[in-house]
PDB file of C-alpha atoms in Angstrom:
ATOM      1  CA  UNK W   3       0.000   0.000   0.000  1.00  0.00           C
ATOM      2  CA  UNK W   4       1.287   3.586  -0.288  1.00  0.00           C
ATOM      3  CA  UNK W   5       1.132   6.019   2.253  1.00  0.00           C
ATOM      4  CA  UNK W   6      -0.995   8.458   2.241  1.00  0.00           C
ATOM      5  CA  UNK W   7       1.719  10.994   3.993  1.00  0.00           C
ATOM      6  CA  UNK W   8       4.989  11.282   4.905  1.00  0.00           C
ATOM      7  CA  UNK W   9       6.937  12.887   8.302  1.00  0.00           C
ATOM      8  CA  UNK W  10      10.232  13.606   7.337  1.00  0.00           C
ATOM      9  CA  UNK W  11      11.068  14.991  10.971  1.00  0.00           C
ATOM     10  CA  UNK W  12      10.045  12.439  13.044  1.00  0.00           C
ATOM     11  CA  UNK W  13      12.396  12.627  15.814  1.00  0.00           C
ATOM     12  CA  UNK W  14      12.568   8.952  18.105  1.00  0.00           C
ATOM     13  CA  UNK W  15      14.301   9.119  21.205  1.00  0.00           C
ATOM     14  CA  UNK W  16      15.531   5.880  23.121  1.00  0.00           C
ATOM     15  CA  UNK W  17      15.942   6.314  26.554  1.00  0.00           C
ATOM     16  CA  UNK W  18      18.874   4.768  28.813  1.00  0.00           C
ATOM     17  CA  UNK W  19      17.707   1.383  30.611  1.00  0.00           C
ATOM     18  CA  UNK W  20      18.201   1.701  34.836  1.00  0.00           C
ATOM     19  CA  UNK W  21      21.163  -0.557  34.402  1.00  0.00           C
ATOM     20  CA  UNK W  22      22.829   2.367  32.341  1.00  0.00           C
ATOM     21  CA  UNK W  23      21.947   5.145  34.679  1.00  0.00           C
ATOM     22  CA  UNK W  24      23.157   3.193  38.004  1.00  0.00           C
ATOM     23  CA  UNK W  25      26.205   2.244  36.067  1.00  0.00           C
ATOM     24  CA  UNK W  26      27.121   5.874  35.082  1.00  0.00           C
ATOM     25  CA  UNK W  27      26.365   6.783  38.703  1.00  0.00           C
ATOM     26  CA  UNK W  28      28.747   4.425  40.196  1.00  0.00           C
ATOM     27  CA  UNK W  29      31.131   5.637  37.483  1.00  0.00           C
ATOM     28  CA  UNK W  30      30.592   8.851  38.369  1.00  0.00           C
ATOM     29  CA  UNK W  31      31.007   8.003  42.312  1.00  0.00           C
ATOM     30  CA  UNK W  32      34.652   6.236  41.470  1.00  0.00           C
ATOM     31  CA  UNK W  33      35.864   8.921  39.906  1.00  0.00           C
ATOM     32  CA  UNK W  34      35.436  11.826  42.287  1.00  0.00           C
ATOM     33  CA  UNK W  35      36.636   9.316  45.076  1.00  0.00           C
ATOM     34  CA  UNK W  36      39.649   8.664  43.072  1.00  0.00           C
ATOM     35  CA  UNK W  37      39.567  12.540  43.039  1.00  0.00           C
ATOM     36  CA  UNK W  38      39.186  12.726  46.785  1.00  0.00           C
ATOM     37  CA  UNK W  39      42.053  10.461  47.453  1.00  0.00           C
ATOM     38  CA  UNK W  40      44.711  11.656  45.044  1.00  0.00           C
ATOM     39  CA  UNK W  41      43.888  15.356  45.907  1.00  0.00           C
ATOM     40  CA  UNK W  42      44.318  15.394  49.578  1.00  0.00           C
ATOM     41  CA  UNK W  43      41.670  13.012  51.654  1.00  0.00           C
ATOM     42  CA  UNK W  44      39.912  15.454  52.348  1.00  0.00           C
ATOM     43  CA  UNK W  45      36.425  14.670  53.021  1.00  0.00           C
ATOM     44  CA  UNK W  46      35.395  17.832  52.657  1.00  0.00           C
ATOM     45  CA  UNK W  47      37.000  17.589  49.267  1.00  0.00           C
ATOM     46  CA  UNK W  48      35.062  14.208  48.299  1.00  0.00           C
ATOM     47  CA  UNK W  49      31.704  15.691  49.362  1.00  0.00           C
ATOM     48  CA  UNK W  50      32.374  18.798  47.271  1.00  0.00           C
ATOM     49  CA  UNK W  51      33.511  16.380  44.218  1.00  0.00           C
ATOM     50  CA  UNK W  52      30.810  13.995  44.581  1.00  0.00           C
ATOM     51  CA  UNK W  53      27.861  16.526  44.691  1.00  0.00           C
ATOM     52  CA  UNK W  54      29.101  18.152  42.120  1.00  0.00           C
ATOM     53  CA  UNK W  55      29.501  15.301  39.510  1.00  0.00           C
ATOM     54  CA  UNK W  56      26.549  14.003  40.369  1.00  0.00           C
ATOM     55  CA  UNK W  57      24.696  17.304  39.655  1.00  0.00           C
ATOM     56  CA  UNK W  58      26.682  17.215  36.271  1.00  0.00           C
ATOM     57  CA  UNK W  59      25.527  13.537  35.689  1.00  0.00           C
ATOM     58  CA  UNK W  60      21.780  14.424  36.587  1.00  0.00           C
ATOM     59  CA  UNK W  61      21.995  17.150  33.997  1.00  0.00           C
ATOM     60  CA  UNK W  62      23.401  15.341  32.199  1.00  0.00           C
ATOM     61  CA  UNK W  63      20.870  12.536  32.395  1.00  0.00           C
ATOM     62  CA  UNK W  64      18.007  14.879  31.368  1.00  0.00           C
ATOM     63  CA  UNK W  65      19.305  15.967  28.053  1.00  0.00           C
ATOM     64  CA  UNK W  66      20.351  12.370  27.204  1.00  0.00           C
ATOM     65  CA  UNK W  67      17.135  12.108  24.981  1.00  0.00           C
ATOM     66  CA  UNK W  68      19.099  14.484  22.329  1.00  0.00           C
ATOM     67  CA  UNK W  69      21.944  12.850  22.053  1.00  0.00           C
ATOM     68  CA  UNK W  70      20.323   9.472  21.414  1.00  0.00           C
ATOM     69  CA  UNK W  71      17.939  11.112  19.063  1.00  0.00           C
ATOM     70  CA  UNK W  72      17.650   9.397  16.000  1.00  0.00           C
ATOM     71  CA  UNK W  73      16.088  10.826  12.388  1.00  0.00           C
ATOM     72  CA  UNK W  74      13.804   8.667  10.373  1.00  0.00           C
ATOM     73  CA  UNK W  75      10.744   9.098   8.089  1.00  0.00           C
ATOM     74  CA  UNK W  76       7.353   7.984   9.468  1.00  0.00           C
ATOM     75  CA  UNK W  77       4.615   6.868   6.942  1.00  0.00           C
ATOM     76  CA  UNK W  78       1.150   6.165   7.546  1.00  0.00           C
ATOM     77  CA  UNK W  79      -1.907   4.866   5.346  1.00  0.00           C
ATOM     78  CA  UNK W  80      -5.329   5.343   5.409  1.00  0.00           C
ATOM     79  CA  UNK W  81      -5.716   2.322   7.611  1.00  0.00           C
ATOM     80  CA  UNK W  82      -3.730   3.386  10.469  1.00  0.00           C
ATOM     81  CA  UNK W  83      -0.480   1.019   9.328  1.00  0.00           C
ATOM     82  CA  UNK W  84       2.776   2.866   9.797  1.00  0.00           C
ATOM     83  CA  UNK W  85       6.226   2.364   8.138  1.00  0.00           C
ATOM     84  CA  UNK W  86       9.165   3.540   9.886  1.00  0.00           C
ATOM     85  CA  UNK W  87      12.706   4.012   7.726  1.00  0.00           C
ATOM     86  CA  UNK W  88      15.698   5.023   8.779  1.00  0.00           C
ATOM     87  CA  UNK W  89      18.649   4.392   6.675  1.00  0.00           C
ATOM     88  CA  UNK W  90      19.111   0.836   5.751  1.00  0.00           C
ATOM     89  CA  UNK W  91      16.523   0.203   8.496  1.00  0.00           C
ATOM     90  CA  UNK W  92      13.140  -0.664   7.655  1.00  0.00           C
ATOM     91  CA  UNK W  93      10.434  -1.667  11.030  1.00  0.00           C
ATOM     92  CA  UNK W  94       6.457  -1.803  10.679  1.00  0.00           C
ATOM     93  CA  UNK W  95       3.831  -1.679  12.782  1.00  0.00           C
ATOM     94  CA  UNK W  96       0.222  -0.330  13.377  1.00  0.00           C
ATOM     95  CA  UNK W  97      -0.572   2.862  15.121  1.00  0.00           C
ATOM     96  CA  UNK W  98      -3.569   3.117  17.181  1.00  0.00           C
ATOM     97  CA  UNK W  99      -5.241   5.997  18.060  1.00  0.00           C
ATOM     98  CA  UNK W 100      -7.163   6.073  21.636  1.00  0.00           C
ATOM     99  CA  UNK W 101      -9.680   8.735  22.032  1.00  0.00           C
ATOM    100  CA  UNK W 102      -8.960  10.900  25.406  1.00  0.00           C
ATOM    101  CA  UNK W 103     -10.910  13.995  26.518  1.00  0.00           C
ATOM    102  CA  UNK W 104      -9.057  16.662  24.764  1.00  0.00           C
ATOM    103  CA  UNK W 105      -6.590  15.177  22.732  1.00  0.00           C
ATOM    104  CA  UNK W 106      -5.525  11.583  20.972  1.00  0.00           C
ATOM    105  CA  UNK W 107      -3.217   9.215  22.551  1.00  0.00           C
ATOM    106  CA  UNK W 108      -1.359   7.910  19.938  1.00  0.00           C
ATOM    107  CA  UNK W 109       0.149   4.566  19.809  1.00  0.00           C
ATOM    108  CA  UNK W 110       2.766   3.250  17.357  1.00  0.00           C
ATOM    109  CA  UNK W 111       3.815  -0.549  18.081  1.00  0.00           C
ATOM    110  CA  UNK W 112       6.867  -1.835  16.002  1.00  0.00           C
ATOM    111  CA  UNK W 113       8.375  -4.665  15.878  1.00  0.00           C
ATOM    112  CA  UNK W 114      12.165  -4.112  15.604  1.00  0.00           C
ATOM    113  CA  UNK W 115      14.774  -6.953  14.223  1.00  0.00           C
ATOM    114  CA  UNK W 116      17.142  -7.519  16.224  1.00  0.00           C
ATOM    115  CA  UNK W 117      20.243  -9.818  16.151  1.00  0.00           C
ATOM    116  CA  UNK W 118      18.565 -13.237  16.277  1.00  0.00           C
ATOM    117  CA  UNK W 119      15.452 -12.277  17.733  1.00  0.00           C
ATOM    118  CA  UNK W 120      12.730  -9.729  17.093  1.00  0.00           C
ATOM    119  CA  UNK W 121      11.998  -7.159  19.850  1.00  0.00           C
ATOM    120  CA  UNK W 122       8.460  -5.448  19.886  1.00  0.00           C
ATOM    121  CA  UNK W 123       8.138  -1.998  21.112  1.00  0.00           C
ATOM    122  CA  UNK W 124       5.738   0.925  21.493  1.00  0.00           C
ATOM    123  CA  UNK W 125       5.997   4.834  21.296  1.00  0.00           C
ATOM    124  CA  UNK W 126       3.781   6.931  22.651  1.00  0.00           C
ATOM    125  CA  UNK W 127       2.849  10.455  21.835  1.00  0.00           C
ATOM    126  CA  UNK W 128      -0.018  12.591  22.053  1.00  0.00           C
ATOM    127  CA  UNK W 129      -2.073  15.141  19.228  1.00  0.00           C
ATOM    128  CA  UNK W 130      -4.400  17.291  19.195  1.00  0.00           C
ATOM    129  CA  UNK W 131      -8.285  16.435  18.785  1.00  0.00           C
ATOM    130  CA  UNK W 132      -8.022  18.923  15.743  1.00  0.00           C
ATOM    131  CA  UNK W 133      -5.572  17.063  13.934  1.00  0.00           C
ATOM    132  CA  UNK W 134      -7.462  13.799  12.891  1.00  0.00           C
ATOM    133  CA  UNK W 135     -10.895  13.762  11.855  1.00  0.00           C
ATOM    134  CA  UNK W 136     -12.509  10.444  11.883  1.00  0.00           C
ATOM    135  CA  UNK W 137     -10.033   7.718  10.958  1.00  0.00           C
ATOM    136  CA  UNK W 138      -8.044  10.344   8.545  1.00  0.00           C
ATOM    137  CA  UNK W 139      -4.002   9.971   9.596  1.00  0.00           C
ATOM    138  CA  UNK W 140      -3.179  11.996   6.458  1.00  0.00           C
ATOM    139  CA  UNK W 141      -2.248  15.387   8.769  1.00  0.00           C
ATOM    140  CA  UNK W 142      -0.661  13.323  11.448  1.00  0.00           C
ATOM    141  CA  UNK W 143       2.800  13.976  10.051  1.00  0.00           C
ATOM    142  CA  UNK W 144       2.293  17.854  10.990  1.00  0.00           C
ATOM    143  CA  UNK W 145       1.985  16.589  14.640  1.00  0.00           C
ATOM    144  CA  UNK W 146       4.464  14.287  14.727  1.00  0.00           C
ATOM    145  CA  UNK W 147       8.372  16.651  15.328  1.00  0.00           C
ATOM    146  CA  UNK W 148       8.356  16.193  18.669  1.00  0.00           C
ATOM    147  CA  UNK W 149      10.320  13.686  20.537  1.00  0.00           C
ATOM    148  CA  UNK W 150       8.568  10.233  20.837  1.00  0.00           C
ATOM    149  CA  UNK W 151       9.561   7.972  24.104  1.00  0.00           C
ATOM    150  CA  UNK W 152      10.625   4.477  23.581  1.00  0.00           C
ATOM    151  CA  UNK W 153       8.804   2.740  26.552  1.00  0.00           C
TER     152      UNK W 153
END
């Protein structure tokens, strides 16, 4: 099927596992009590060091979204069935789109291929009641440049 429109500027973000974060921390934690210790033994020092890289890290950790950010190009038919390319990469799914008070929850389940094994996931986003009418997708693209959450 072709798609009935194309997002050129779909912006995906994939957010670091727990694992990731408590092993950055404990990085983090090493290094300023390396610091500590080969600066003086201070404990003053090590206090000073370790708050301080850890309000670096935490920063850090809340801008990590951009610089996992990945571009692709997000296509969607009049039945709701979505095509995802990026590069080489090709994924499909089907996007569903649950009716809330004000707005649309949108939700766009892939299945991604992985080494041996293929991993489903969703992203979730949400639009504007103005932006669909019905069961049309066709003006979704102009709602779709902001960041949407692996979960």
């Amino acid at each position: 099927m072709l798609p009935l429109t194309t997002a050129n500027f779909v912006n995906l973000s994939i957010s670091p596992s727990t694992f990731q974060i408590a092993a950055l921390h404990i990085l983090y934690a090493c290094v300023a009590i390396f610091l500590c210790v080969a600066a003086s033994g201070s404990m003053t020092a090590f206090l000073l060091i370790a708050f301080f890289i850890d309000v670096l890290l935490t920063e850090w950790l809340s801008h990590i979204h951009t610089m996992w950010q990945q571009r692709g190009c997000l296509q969607i038919n009049e039945n709701g069935d979505i095509r995802w390319q990026k590069g080489e990469y090709l994924q499909s799914g089907q996007l569903t789109k649950i009716p809330l008070q004000t707005s649309y929850l949108i939700v766009i389940s892939v299945t991604f291929p992985s080494h041996q094994s293929r991993r489903k996931q969703e992203r979730y986003f949400v639009i504007s009641r103005d932006c669909c009418h019905g069961d049309d997708f066709r003006t979704l693209s102009l709602y779709t440049r902001s960041i949407i959450n692996f979960k």
